[in-house]
Short mmCIF file of C-alpha atoms in Angstrom, two decimals:
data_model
loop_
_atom_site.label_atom_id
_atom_site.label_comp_id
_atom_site.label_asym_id
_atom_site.label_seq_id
_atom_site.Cartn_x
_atom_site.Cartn_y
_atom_site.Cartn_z
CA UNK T 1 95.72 76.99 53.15
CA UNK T 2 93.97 79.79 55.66
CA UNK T 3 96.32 82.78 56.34
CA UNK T 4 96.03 81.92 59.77
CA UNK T 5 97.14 78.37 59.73
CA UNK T 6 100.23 77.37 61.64
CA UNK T 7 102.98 75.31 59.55
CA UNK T 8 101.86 71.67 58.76
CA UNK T 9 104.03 68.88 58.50
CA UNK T 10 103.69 65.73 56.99
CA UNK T 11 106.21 63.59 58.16
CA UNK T 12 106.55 60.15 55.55
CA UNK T 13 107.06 57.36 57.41
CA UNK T 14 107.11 54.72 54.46
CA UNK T 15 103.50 52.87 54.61
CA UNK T 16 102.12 55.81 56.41
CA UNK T 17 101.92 59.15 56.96
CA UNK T 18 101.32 61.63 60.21
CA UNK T 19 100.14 65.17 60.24
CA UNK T 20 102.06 67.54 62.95
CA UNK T 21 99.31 69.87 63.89
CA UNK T 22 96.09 70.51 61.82
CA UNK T 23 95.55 73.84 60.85
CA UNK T 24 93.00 76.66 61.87
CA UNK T 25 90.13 74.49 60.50
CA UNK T 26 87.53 76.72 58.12
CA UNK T 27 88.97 74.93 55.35
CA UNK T 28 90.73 71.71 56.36
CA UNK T 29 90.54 69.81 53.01
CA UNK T 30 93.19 72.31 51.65
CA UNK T 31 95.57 70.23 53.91
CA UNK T 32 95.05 67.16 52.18
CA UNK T 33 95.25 68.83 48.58
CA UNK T 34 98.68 69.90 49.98
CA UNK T 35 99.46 66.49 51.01
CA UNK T 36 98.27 65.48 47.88
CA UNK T 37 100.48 67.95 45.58
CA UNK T 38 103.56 67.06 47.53
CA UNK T 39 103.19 63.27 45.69
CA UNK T 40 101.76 61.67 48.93
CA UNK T 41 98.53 60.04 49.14
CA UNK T 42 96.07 61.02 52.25
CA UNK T 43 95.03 57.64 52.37
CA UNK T 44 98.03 57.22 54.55
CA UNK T 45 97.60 59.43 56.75
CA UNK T 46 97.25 57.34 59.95
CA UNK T 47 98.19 59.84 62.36
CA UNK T 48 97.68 63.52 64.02
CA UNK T 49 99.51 65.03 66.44
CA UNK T 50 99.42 68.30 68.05
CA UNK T 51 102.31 70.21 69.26
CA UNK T 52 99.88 72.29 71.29
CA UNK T 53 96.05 72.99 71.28
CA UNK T 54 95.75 76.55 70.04
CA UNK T 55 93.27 76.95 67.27
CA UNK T 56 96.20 77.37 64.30
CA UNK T 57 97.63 74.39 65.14
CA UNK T 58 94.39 72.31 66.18
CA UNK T 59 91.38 73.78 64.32
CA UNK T 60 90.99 71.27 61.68
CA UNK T 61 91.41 67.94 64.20
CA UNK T 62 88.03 66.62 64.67
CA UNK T 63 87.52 66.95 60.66
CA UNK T 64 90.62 65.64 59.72
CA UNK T 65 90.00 63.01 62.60
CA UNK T 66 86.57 62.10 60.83
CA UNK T 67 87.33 62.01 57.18
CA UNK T 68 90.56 60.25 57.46
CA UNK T 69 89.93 57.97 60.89
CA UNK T 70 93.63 58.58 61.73
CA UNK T 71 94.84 58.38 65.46
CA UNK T 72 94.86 61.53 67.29
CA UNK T 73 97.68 62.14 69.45
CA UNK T 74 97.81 65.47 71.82
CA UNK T 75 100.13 66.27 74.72
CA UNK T 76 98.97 65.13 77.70
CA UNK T 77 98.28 68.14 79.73
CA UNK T 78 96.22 69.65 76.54
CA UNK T 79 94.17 66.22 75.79
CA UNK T 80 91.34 67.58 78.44
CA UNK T 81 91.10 70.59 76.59
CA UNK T 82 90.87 68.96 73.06
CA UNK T 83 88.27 65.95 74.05
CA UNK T 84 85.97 68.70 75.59
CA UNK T 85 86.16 71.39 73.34
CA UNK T 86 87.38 73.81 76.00
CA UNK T 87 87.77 77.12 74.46
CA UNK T 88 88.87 78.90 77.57
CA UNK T 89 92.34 76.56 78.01
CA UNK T 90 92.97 77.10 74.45
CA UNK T 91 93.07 80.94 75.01
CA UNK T 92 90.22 81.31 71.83
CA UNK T 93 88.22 84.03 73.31
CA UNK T 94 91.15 86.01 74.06
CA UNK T 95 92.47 86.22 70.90
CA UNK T 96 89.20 86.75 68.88
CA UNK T 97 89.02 89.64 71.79
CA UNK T 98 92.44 90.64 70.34
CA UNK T 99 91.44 90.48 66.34
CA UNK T 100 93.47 87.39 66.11
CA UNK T 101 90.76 85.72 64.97
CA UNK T 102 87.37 86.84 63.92
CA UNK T 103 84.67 86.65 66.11
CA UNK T 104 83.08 83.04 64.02
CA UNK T 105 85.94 81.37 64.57
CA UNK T 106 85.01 78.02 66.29
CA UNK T 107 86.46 74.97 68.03
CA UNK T 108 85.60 71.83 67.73
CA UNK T 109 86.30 68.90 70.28
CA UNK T 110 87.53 65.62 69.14
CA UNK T 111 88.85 62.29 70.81
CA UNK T 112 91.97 61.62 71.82
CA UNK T 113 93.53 58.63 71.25
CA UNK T 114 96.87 59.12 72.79
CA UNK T 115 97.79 61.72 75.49
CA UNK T 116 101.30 62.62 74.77
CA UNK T 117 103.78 62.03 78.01
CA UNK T 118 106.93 63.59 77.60
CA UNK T 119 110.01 60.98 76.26
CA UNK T 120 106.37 58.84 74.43
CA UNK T 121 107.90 57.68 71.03
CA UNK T 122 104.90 57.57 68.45
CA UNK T 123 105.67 55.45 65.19
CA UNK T 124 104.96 56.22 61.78
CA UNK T 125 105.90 53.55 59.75
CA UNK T 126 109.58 53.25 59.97
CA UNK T 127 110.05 56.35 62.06
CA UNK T 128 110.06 57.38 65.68
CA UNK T 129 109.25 60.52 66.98
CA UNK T 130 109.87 61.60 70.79
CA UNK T 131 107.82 63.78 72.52
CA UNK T 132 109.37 66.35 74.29
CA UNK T 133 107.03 68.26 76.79
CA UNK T 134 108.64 71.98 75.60
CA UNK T 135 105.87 74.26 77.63
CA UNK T 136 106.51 78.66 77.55
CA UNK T 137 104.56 79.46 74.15
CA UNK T 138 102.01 77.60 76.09
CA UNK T 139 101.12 75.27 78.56
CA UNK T 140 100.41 71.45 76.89
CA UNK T 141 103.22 72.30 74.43
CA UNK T 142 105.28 69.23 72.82
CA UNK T 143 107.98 69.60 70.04
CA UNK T 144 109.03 66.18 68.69
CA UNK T 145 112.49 64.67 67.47
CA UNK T 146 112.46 62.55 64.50
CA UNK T 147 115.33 60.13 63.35
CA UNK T 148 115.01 58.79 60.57
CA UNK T 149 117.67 57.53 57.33
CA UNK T 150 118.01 60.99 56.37
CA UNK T 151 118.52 62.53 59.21
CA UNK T 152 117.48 63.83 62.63
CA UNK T 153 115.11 67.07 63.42
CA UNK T 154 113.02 69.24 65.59
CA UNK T 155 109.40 70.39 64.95
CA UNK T 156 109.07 72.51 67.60
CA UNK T 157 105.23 74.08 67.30
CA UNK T 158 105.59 77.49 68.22
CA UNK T 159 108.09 77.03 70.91
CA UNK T 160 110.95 78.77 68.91
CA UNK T 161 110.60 80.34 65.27
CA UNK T 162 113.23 81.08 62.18
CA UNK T 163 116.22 83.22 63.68
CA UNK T 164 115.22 82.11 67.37
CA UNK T 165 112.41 84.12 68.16
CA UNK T 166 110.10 83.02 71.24
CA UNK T 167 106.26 84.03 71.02
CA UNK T 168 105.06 85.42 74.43
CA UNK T 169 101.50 86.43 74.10
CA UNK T 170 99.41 88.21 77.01
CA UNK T 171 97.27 84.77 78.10
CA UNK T 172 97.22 82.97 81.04
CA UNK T 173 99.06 79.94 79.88
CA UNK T 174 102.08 81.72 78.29
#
């Protein structure tokens, strides 16, 4: 998908299917051809959720929100943000200050079904996944444990990356 986007998961739950974070959002459909080419169909996709509102990880909400009518789940401190469209919490005119992004790079808002409390469990299908509020890489930040048949795990946003790296970025959130 676009350089910029973050890591997307889809996470298989059996009957349906949820999206961890949504992308950088000029080209969103690319997401669902993904989805698609991993042998899962996008009509199941019933649910997004955000590990945290920056634009790589929340860009492509409100059109993935509209073409697939899936529920939209976003921690609780960053719903405000997301519902209104607030560029400012998200940090977006910093970083297209910064070259980050370029200077068209747009938000846009979109509903929120569920605001994400820490310990929330949000099903998907036969899954569970637990919010855990994880804030530092930015305020609003969940990672989520998943148990599941094969296993447990961690998607963890961009709290902590491959080798244990933490992302500390000059904004006022971080």
């Amino acid at each position: 998908t676009d350089p910029l986007d973050c890591h997307v998961f889809a996470i298989d739950g059996g009957d349906e299917i949820a999206l961890i974070d949504t992308g950088v959002g000029p080209e969103p459909a690319a997401l669902l051809d993904n989805v698609r080419r991993a042998g899962l169909d996008p009509a199941r996709v019933r649910h997004l959720i955000l590990t945290h509102a920056h634009l790589d990880h929340s860009g492509g909400l409100a059109w993935l929100r509209q073409q697939t009518g899936a529920t939209v789940h976003v921690p609780a401190e960053a719903a405000p943000w997301v519902a209104a469209g607030d560029e400012e919490k998200i940090s977006l005119p910093a970083a297209r200050r910064a070259g980050f992004y370029p200077p068209e790079a747009r938000w846009r808002p979109c509903p929120v079904d569920h605001a994400v409390a820490d310990g929330a469990t949000i099903r998907v299908g036969r899954l569970a996944l637990r919010a855990v509020e994880t804030p530092g890489h930015s305020r609003g930040h969940c990672s989520y444990v998943f148990e599941g048949a094969a296993g447990r795990g961690l998607l963890a946003g961009d709290l902590v990356f491959r080798g244990g790296q933490v992302s500390l970025q000059n904004i006022w959130d971080c």
